[in-house]
Tab-separated table of C-alpha atoms in Angstrom:
chain	number	residue	atom	x	y	z
A	1	MET	CA	25.894	-49.848	-10.177
A	2	LYS	CA	28.909	-50.127	-11.653
A	3	ILE	CA	30.075	-53.231	-13.311
A	4	VAL	CA	33.577	-53.919	-12.699
A	5	GLY	CA	35.525	-56.466	-15.318
A	6	ASN	CA	34.331	-57.659	-18.451
A	7	SER	CA	33.975	-61.328	-16.789
A	8	LYS	CA	31.040	-60.160	-14.469
A	9	TYR	CA	29.417	-58.160	-17.523
A	10	GLN	CA	29.438	-61.730	-19.685
A	11	LYS	CA	28.090	-63.864	-17.194
A	12	ALA	CA	25.071	-61.318	-16.488
A	13	ALA	CA	24.554	-60.745	-20.175
A	14	ASN	CA	24.638	-64.640	-20.739
A	15	GLY	CA	22.662	-65.023	-17.609
A	16	SER	CA	19.907	-62.450	-19.405
A	17	LEU	CA	19.785	-64.349	-22.466
A	18	ILE	CA	19.264	-67.592	-20.709
A	19	LEU	CA	16.432	-66.270	-18.358
A	20	ASN	CA	14.506	-64.506	-21.129
A	21	TYR	CA	14.619	-68.011	-23.302
A	22	LEU	CA	13.230	-69.833	-20.249
A	23	ARG	CA	10.588	-67.006	-19.933
A	24	LYS	CA	9.653	-67.337	-23.647
A	25	GLN	CA	9.947	-70.618	-24.429
A	26	GLY	CA	9.244	-72.700	-21.142
A	27	GLY	CA	11.314	-75.275	-19.863
A	28	THR	CA	13.864	-77.166	-21.728
A	29	SER	CA	17.276	-79.002	-21.394
A	30	ARG	CA	20.464	-77.241	-21.095
A	31	SER	CA	21.986	-78.568	-23.906
A	32	ARG	CA	18.928	-76.860	-26.066
A	33	ILE	CA	19.630	-73.529	-24.233
A	34	ALA	CA	23.308	-73.967	-25.446
A	35	GLU	CA	22.745	-74.958	-28.915
A	36	GLU	CA	19.641	-72.498	-29.354
A	37	LEU	CA	21.587	-69.385	-27.991
A	38	GLY	CA	25.159	-70.045	-29.221
A	39	LEU	CA	26.561	-70.786	-25.878
A	40	GLN	CA	29.095	-72.992	-24.455
A	41	PRO	CA	27.469	-76.320	-22.400
A	42	SER	CA	30.213	-75.487	-19.632
A	43	THR	CA	29.060	-71.644	-19.365
A	44	VAL	CA	25.477	-72.815	-19.458
A	45	THR	CA	25.934	-75.209	-16.770
A	46	TYR	CA	27.563	-72.478	-14.309
A	47	ILE	CA	24.753	-70.104	-15.265
A	48	MET	CA	21.987	-72.971	-14.441
A	49	ASN	CA	24.026	-73.803	-11.356
A	50	ARG	CA	23.946	-70.490	-9.595
A	51	LEU	CA	20.301	-69.808	-10.516
A	52	LEU	CA	19.212	-73.065	-9.085
A	53	GLN	CA	20.838	-72.237	-6.010
A	54	ALA	CA	19.122	-68.904	-5.971
A	55	GLY	CA	15.501	-70.723	-6.526
A	56	LEU	CA	15.204	-68.636	-9.795
A	57	VAL	CA	14.852	-71.729	-11.677
A	58	ARG	CA	14.139	-75.295	-10.655
A	59	GLU	CA	14.534	-78.842	-11.997
A	60	SER	CA	11.511	-80.629	-13.466
A	61	SER	CA	10.940	-84.323	-15.085
A	62	GLY	CA	13.488	-85.347	-18.171
A	63	ILE	CA	12.613	-84.819	-21.624
A	64	GLY	CA	13.420	-86.663	-24.704
A	65	GLY	CA	15.312	-90.043	-24.740
A	66	ASN	CA	14.561	-93.030	-26.580
A	67	GLY	CA	14.183	-96.660	-25.051
A	68	SER	CA	16.923	-96.892	-22.292
A	69	GLY	CA	18.463	-93.612	-23.222
A	70	ARG	CA	19.105	-91.258	-20.203
A	71	LYS	CA	16.069	-88.530	-20.595
A	72	ALA	CA	17.349	-84.914	-20.387
A	73	ILE	CA	16.805	-82.929	-16.928
A	74	ARG	CA	14.136	-80.025	-17.807
A	75	ILE	CA	15.206	-76.656	-16.653
A	76	GLU	CA	12.417	-73.963	-16.374
A	77	LEU	CA	11.904	-70.626	-14.334
A	78	ASN	CA	10.336	-71.156	-10.885
A	79	ASN	CA	7.587	-68.804	-11.448
A	80	ASP	CA	6.878	-69.011	-7.307
A	81	TYR	CA	10.163	-66.910	-6.919
A	82	GLY	CA	8.369	-63.712	-6.367
A	83	THR	CA	5.664	-61.592	-8.259
A	84	VAL	CA	5.608	-58.207	-9.827
A	85	ILE	CA	2.925	-55.626	-9.246
A	86	GLY	CA	1.337	-53.326	-11.770
A	87	LEU	CA	-0.692	-50.350	-11.183
A	88	ASP	CA	-2.690	-47.791	-13.493
A	89	LEU	CA	-3.135	-44.845	-11.296
A	90	GLN	CA	-6.420	-42.325	-12.422
A	91	ALA	CA	-8.008	-39.530	-10.905
A	92	ASP	CA	-10.747	-41.320	-9.328
A	93	TYR	CA	-9.558	-45.299	-9.173
A	94	TYR	CA	-6.782	-47.541	-9.691
A	95	ASN	CA	-6.508	-51.041	-11.519
A	96	ALA	CA	-3.985	-53.519	-10.277
A	97	VAL	CA	-2.621	-56.608	-11.732
A	98	VAL	CA	0.261	-58.819	-10.009
A	99	THR	CA	2.393	-61.456	-12.068
A	100	ASP	CA	4.794	-64.115	-11.296
A	101	ILE	CA	8.143	-64.090	-12.811
A	102	GLY	CA	7.127	-64.975	-16.106
A	103	GLY	CA	4.885	-62.447	-16.555
A	104	ARG	CA	1.826	-64.725	-15.719
A	105	VAL	CA	-1.436	-62.432	-14.232
A	106	VAL	CA	-2.276	-64.526	-11.025
A	107	GLY	CA	-4.632	-61.471	-9.931
A	108	SER	CA	-5.930	-58.360	-10.903
A	109	PHE	CA	-8.441	-56.193	-8.970
A	110	HIS	CA	-10.127	-51.999	-9.873
A	111	ARG	CA	-10.572	-49.896	-6.914
A	112	GLU	CA	-12.078	-46.742	-6.240
A	113	TYR	CA	-9.859	-44.653	-3.961
A	114	ASP	CA	-11.069	-44.584	0.091
A	115	GLY	CA	-11.176	-41.281	0.970
A	116	GLU	CA	-9.565	-37.893	-0.411
A	117	ALA	CA	-5.556	-38.196	0.210
A	118	LYS	CA	-4.137	-35.118	0.847
A	119	THR	CA	-0.829	-35.671	-1.562
A	120	PHE	CA	-0.516	-37.899	-4.259
A	121	GLU	CA	2.758	-39.514	-2.262
A	122	ARG	CA	-0.272	-40.445	0.409
A	123	ARG	CA	-2.550	-41.623	-2.153
A	124	PHE	CA	0.529	-43.855	-3.957
A	125	ALA	CA	1.678	-45.572	-0.850
A	126	ALA	CA	-1.949	-46.244	0.298
A	127	VAL	CA	-2.660	-47.767	-2.726
A	128	LEU	CA	0.778	-50.100	-2.935
A	129	LYS	CA	0.055	-50.935	0.682
A	130	GLU	CA	-3.515	-51.947	-0.175
A	131	VAL	CA	-1.818	-53.971	-3.317
A	132	ARG	CA	0.537	-55.749	-1.274
A	133	GLU	CA	-1.725	-56.908	1.199
A	134	SER	CA	-3.921	-58.468	-1.197
A	135	VAL	CA	-1.160	-60.186	-2.942
A	136	GLY	CA	-0.918	-61.929	0.608
A	137	GLY	CA	1.099	-65.481	0.083
A	138	GLU	CA	1.850	-64.927	-3.868
A	139	GLY	CA	5.402	-64.594	-2.634
A	140	PRO	CA	7.859	-61.467	-2.181
A	141	VAL	CA	7.672	-58.391	-4.152
A	142	LEU	CA	10.227	-58.147	-6.494
A	143	GLY	CA	9.183	-54.922	-7.956
A	144	ALA	CA	6.197	-52.696	-9.117
A	145	GLY	CA	5.247	-50.655	-12.391
A	146	VAL	CA	3.253	-47.793	-12.429
A	147	ALA	CA	1.333	-45.986	-14.864
A	148	ILE	CA	0.049	-42.104	-14.732
A	149	PRO	CA	-1.421	-39.820	-17.542
A	150	GLY	CA	0.609	-36.988	-18.684
A	151	VAL	CA	4.620	-36.903	-19.572
A	152	VAL	CA	6.996	-38.933	-17.392
A	153	ASP	CA	10.781	-39.502	-17.270
A	154	PRO	CA	11.088	-42.803	-15.918
A	155	SER	CA	14.892	-42.368	-15.042
A	156	GLY	CA	13.853	-39.815	-11.866
A	157	PRO	CA	11.228	-41.005	-11.994
A	158	ILE	CA	9.970	-37.381	-12.622
A	159	ILE	CA	6.412	-36.270	-13.747
A	160	GLU	CA	6.967	-33.679	-16.026
A	161	GLU	CA	3.256	-32.680	-16.234
A	162	CYS	CA	0.009	-34.702	-15.196
A	163	TRP	CA	-3.206	-32.699	-14.872
A	164	THR	CA	-5.311	-35.379	-13.685
A	165	HIS	CA	-2.936	-35.711	-10.337
A	166	ASN	CA	-2.394	-31.797	-10.811
A	167	LEU	CA	1.437	-32.520	-10.515
A	168	GLN	CA	4.127	-30.477	-12.317
A	169	HIS	CA	7.984	-30.967	-12.195
A	170	HIS	CA	7.583	-33.474	-9.558
A	171	ASN	CA	10.751	-35.513	-8.788
A	172	LEU	CA	9.104	-38.872	-6.906
A	173	GLY	CA	12.977	-40.166	-6.661
A	174	PRO	CA	13.419	-39.386	-2.892
A	175	PHE	CA	9.980	-40.688	-1.908
A	176	LEU	CA	10.641	-43.940	-3.804
A	177	GLU	CA	13.758	-44.189	-1.863
A	178	GLU	CA	12.508	-43.247	1.515
A	179	ASN	CA	9.295	-45.697	1.830
A	180	PHE	CA	9.950	-48.900	-0.294
A	181	SER	CA	12.618	-51.742	-0.276
A	182	PHE	CA	11.556	-52.727	-3.783
A	183	PRO	CA	12.586	-50.910	-7.175
A	184	ILE	CA	9.428	-48.691	-8.500
A	185	LEU	CA	9.279	-47.908	-12.403
A	186	VAL	CA	6.838	-45.129	-12.902
A	187	GLU	CA	6.179	-44.604	-16.585
A	188	ASN	CA	3.561	-42.951	-18.573
A	189	ASP	CA	0.101	-45.068	-19.181
A	190	ALA	CA	-0.150	-45.030	-22.966
A	191	ASN	CA	3.735	-46.178	-22.851
A	192	CYS	CA	2.433	-49.031	-20.207
A	193	CYS	CA	-0.324	-49.841	-22.757
A	194	ALA	CA	2.334	-50.366	-25.435
A	195	TRP	CA	4.967	-52.592	-23.082
A	196	LYS	CA	1.792	-54.822	-22.371
A	197	ASN	CA	1.629	-55.566	-26.263
A	198	LEU	CA	5.294	-55.863	-26.577
A	199	TRP	CA	5.908	-58.564	-23.491
A	200	TYR	CA	2.647	-60.584	-24.627
A	201	GLU	CA	1.699	-59.839	-28.418
A	202	SER	CA	4.525	-58.843	-30.326
A	203	SER	CA	5.493	-59.788	-33.724
A	204	GLY	CA	8.996	-59.824	-33.292
A	205	ASP	CA	12.333	-57.868	-32.214
A	206	HIS	CA	11.559	-55.719	-35.094
A	207	ASP	CA	7.593	-54.921	-34.419
A	208	SER	CA	6.356	-51.090	-34.640
A	209	PHE	CA	2.929	-50.143	-33.908
A	210	ILE	CA	1.060	-47.369	-32.283
A	211	TYR	CA	-1.157	-47.853	-29.151
A	212	LEU	CA	-4.167	-44.765	-28.940
A	213	LEU	CA	-5.223	-44.812	-25.244
A	214	PRO	CA	-8.359	-42.477	-24.778
A	215	ARG	CA	-9.464	-41.421	-21.396
A	216	PHE	CA	-12.884	-39.818	-20.368
A	217	HIS	CA	-12.426	-38.564	-16.884
A	218	ARG	CA	-14.773	-37.334	-14.531
A	219	SER	CA	-14.535	-33.451	-14.587
A	220	GLU	CA	-15.316	-32.646	-11.151
A	221	LEU	CA	-12.065	-34.595	-10.099
A	222	LEU	CA	-9.988	-32.118	-12.233
A	223	PRO	CA	-8.807	-28.612	-11.923
A	224	GLU	CA	-11.254	-26.125	-13.135
A	225	ASN	CA	-11.695	-25.662	-16.918
A	226	TYR	CA	-9.525	-28.467	-17.553
A	227	PRO	CA	-10.232	-31.050	-20.147
A	228	SER	CA	-11.984	-34.308	-18.968
A	229	VAL	CA	-10.908	-35.932	-22.478
A	230	GLY	CA	-6.832	-37.183	-22.437
A	231	ILE	CA	-5.644	-38.428	-25.289
A	232	GLY	CA	-1.987	-40.708	-25.081
A	233	MET	CA	-0.398	-43.000	-27.691
A	234	GLY	CA	2.536	-45.454	-27.078
A	235	LEU	CA	4.966	-45.479	-30.036
A	236	VAL	CA	6.784	-48.627	-30.576
A	237	TYR	CA	9.542	-48.566	-33.293
A	238	ASN	CA	12.006	-51.312	-34.244
A	239	GLY	CA	10.923	-53.444	-30.808
A	240	GLU	CA	11.613	-50.531	-28.646
A	241	ILE	CA	9.282	-47.595	-26.784
A	242	TYR	CA	9.848	-44.249	-28.722
A	243	GLN	CA	10.290	-41.841	-25.481
A	244	GLY	CA	11.079	-38.571	-27.662
A	245	PHE	CA	14.195	-36.213	-26.807
A	246	THR	CA	11.976	-34.984	-23.684
A	247	HIS	CA	9.817	-37.749	-22.787
A	248	ARG	CA	6.841	-36.150	-24.868
A	249	ALA	CA	6.929	-38.804	-27.374
A	250	GLY	CA	2.968	-40.061	-28.000
A	251	GLU	CA	1.417	-36.229	-26.528
A	252	TYR	CA	-1.378	-36.320	-28.757
A	253	ARG	CA	-2.530	-32.956	-30.179
A	254	SER	CA	-4.995	-32.500	-32.964
A	255	LEU	CA	-4.436	-31.064	-36.263
A	256	PHE	CA	-8.012	-28.749	-35.310
A	257	PHE	CA	-7.078	-27.719	-31.753
A	258	ARG	CA	-6.348	-23.912	-31.132
A	259	GLN	CA	-5.199	-22.893	-27.743
A	260	GLU	CA	-7.172	-20.472	-26.602
A	261	GLU	CA	-6.956	-20.355	-22.908
A	262	LYS	CA	-3.873	-20.931	-20.447
A	263	VAL	CA	-4.906	-24.900	-19.641
A	264	PRO	CA	-3.535	-27.830	-21.181
A	265	GLY	CA	-5.674	-29.084	-24.330
A	266	GLN	CA	-5.403	-31.375	-27.430
A	267	LEU	CA	-8.535	-31.448	-28.884
A	268	SER	CA	-11.299	-29.041	-30.600
A	269	LEU	CA	-14.101	-30.235	-28.838
A	270	SER	CA	-15.706	-28.075	-26.113
A	271	LEU	CA	-15.261	-28.488	-22.409
A	272	ALA	CA	-19.101	-29.068	-22.880
A	273	GLU	CA	-18.535	-31.667	-25.796
A	274	MET	CA	-15.972	-34.032	-23.751
A	275	ARG	CA	-18.240	-34.052	-20.827
A	276	LEU	CA	-20.944	-36.046	-23.163
A	277	VAL	CA	-18.524	-37.938	-24.776
A	278	ALA	CA	-19.154	-41.111	-23.075
A	279	SER	CA	-22.783	-40.943	-22.974
A	280	ASP	CA	-23.693	-39.269	-26.093
A	281	ARG	CA	-22.446	-41.477	-29.295
A	282	ALA	CA	-22.559	-38.395	-32.184
A	283	VAL	CA	-20.108	-36.324	-29.697
A	284	ARG	CA	-18.029	-39.771	-29.479
A	285	ARG	CA	-18.018	-40.270	-33.466
A	286	LYS	CA	-16.744	-36.206	-33.610
A	287	LEU	CA	-13.858	-37.592	-31.223
A	288	VAL	CA	-13.028	-40.436	-33.371
A	289	VAL	CA	-13.180	-37.957	-36.619
A	290	GLU	CA	-10.707	-36.065	-35.073
A	291	LEU	CA	-8.251	-38.459	-33.913
A	292	LEU	CA	-8.620	-40.837	-36.805
A	293	GLY	CA	-7.583	-37.465	-39.169
A	294	THR	CA	-4.190	-36.970	-37.155
A	295	LEU	CA	-3.737	-40.514	-36.881
A	296	ILE	CA	-3.967	-41.570	-40.554
A	297	LEU	CA	-1.316	-38.599	-41.159
A	298	ILE	CA	1.017	-40.250	-38.547
A	299	MET	CA	0.480	-43.508	-39.928
A	300	HIS	CA	1.154	-42.699	-43.692
A	301	ILE	CA	4.574	-41.427	-42.159
A	302	THR	CA	5.745	-43.940	-39.617
A	303	ASN	CA	4.026	-46.702	-41.787
A	304	PRO	CA	3.763	-48.972	-38.351
A	305	ARG	CA	2.248	-52.451	-38.597
A	306	ALA	CA	-0.866	-51.812	-36.485
A	307	LEU	CA	-2.948	-49.423	-34.603
A	308	PHE	CA	-4.210	-50.693	-31.438
A	309	ILE	CA	-7.210	-48.520	-29.683
A	310	GLY	CA	-7.902	-49.504	-26.081
A	311	GLY	CA	-8.978	-47.176	-22.929
A	312	ASP	CA	-12.443	-45.669	-23.006
A	313	LEU	CA	-12.916	-46.531	-27.067
A	314	ALA	CA	-12.440	-50.128	-26.406
A	315	GLY	CA	-15.366	-52.169	-28.044
A	316	GLU	CA	-16.162	-49.325	-30.360
A	317	GLN	CA	-15.410	-51.314	-33.465
A	318	ASP	CA	-18.349	-50.380	-35.405
A	319	LEU	CA	-17.836	-46.652	-34.888
A	320	ILE	CA	-14.393	-46.834	-35.750
A	321	ALA	CA	-14.900	-48.932	-38.901
A	322	GLY	CA	-17.840	-46.342	-39.970
A	323	VAL	CA	-15.344	-43.534	-39.908
A	324	LEU	CA	-12.550	-44.964	-41.620
A	325	GLU	CA	-14.694	-46.573	-44.276
A	326	GLY	CA	-16.614	-43.189	-44.602
A	327	GLU	CA	-14.866	-40.228	-43.648
A	328	PHE	CA	-11.471	-41.406	-44.479
A	329	ALA	CA	-11.833	-44.151	-47.174
A	330	PRO	CA	-9.162	-43.434	-49.749
A	331	GLN	CA	-6.590	-42.975	-47.367
A	332	TRP	CA	-7.347	-45.849	-45.473
A	333	ARG	CA	-7.728	-48.474	-48.250
A	334	ARG	CA	-4.070	-46.873	-49.011
A	335	LEU	CA	-2.674	-47.850	-45.514
A	336	SER	CA	-4.818	-50.896	-45.645
A	337	ALA	CA	-2.968	-51.975	-49.119
A	338	ASN	CA	0.254	-51.604	-47.633
A	339	GLY	CA	-0.192	-53.895	-44.474
A	340	VAL	CA	-1.279	-51.415	-42.084
A	341	ARG	CA	-4.342	-52.621	-39.772
A	342	VAL	CA	-6.328	-50.986	-37.102
A	343	GLU	CA	-7.624	-53.245	-33.894
A	344	VAL	CA	-10.361	-52.049	-31.901
A	345	LEU	CA	-9.577	-53.826	-28.582
A	346	GLU	CA	-12.190	-55.612	-27.031
A	347	ASP	CA	-11.513	-55.604	-23.342
A	348	ALA	CA	-8.280	-53.114	-22.212
A	349	ALA	CA	-9.118	-52.025	-18.932
A	350	TYR	CA	-6.203	-53.617	-17.357
A	351	ASP	CA	-3.598	-53.102	-20.202
A	352	ALA	CA	-1.808	-49.963	-18.353
A	353	ALA	CA	-1.455	-52.418	-15.218
A	354	THR	CA	-0.493	-55.226	-16.966
A	355	GLY	CA	1.567	-53.289	-19.003
A	356	ALA	CA	3.300	-51.337	-16.149
A	357	SER	CA	4.170	-54.802	-14.605
A	358	ALA	CA	5.736	-55.657	-18.003
A	359	ALA	CA	7.931	-52.712	-18.147
A	360	MET	CA	9.025	-53.560	-14.716
A	361	LEU	CA	9.326	-57.228	-15.545
A	362	ASN	CA	11.659	-56.497	-18.624
A	363	THR	CA	14.079	-54.083	-16.495
A	364	LEU	CA	14.440	-57.001	-13.990
A	365	TYR	CA	15.462	-59.507	-17.073
A	366	ALA	CA	17.953	-56.950	-18.341
A	367	ILE	CA	21.757	-56.185	-18.341
A	368	PRO	CA	22.951	-54.708	-15.500
A	369	GLN	CA	24.758	-51.384	-16.579
A	370	VAL	CA	25.901	-48.048	-15.339
A	371	GLY	CA	23.039	-46.291	-13.554
A	372	ASN	CA	23.115	-42.388	-13.414
A	373	GLY	CA	21.059	-42.020	-10.054
A	374	GLU	CA	19.830	-43.153	-6.991
A	375	GLN	CA	16.476	-45.096	-8.529
A	376	ASN	CA	18.599	-46.177	-10.963
A	377	VAL	CA	20.998	-47.927	-8.828
A	378	ARG	CA	18.230	-49.403	-6.798
A	379	ILE	CA	16.875	-51.084	-9.640
A	380	TRP	CA	20.047	-52.572	-10.926
A	381	ASN	CA	20.700	-53.823	-7.735
A	382	SER	CA	17.457	-55.629	-7.903
A	383	LEU	CA	17.940	-57.333	-11.460
A	384	LEU	CA	17.451	-61.019	-11.293
A	385	THR	CA	21.184	-61.674	-13.284
A	386	ASN	CA	22.636	-60.102	-10.028
A	387	LEU	CA	22.158	-63.854	-8.626
A	388	ILE	CA	24.710	-65.661	-10.541
A	389	ASP	CA	27.465	-63.584	-8.870
A	390	GLN	CA	26.264	-63.721	-5.488
């Protein structure tokens, strides 16, 4: 979708500013929006009238006013306008969340796959159908975000490498175009976890942090001799997800890993040790030592605000604190003195699904721009700011 003329682009840009302000701040008056965003009152009035006509915002009770003075009309997002789905597709199960347009989670659930799908596309379609049926009366689906392990180019989307679903150089674009009426964003699961923190818990526009996502998979569901422990990292620098030159940023590789076979690998742990990592604390501690040995070096170099640890190490505060204060005490003291913190999340089961929804919401609230493919065109045509010129 090509934007024609500066006037249309400026309206969309102003609309995006206003919608994001309402999302973050809640309801407020037209005059307050104009004052806070530096916009002309007439511009705010024009955009609000179009958004009111479309049903994306609504008026509520007045605010302010003293004595007999007239109260300003409160404008707020109409959270009933539609929903966004977030999915986390793993080898043997999926997690799903449904949010309203403000990002509030209105439903979440965990399901193991029902039967064996012949192709990834069939499983993908079956899961989305099941989730859409579960949404019921929550409103029309405006879009979906999908998190999967591996190397993902969201612009295709192309799954470059994903051993949990046994995919390589897999272009999902034509399948999505033919089967779904709403836009779908596919992204790496660790990046989606980072999106969750950016959308809901960020410290500001210039936030920088690392999200560590360890996954313990069932080995019988993977190709033969493939590792059952997968490690992903979501990297955020200056408020943006860092994808890297070939979308491989965050693909963890331990300093101690040695490639001996033609199978993917990230850790020095043997395949037998990986199968025990969920049940054997000693093996799990060995894993944490290896992970932190590499991550401490990365944190010294990149100076993030924080390292968040989720996935299948969520809740392991004592184990991780013991390693930091034991094997890596001098390095950890230096990082801590520089303001870096490590936060082991208590419950992160739905972080990837919630973040996938947040990534889609972030796109829906974006300013329209030129796309480079059919998937981009479909996404840009679904942006909320397009309602201003309809």
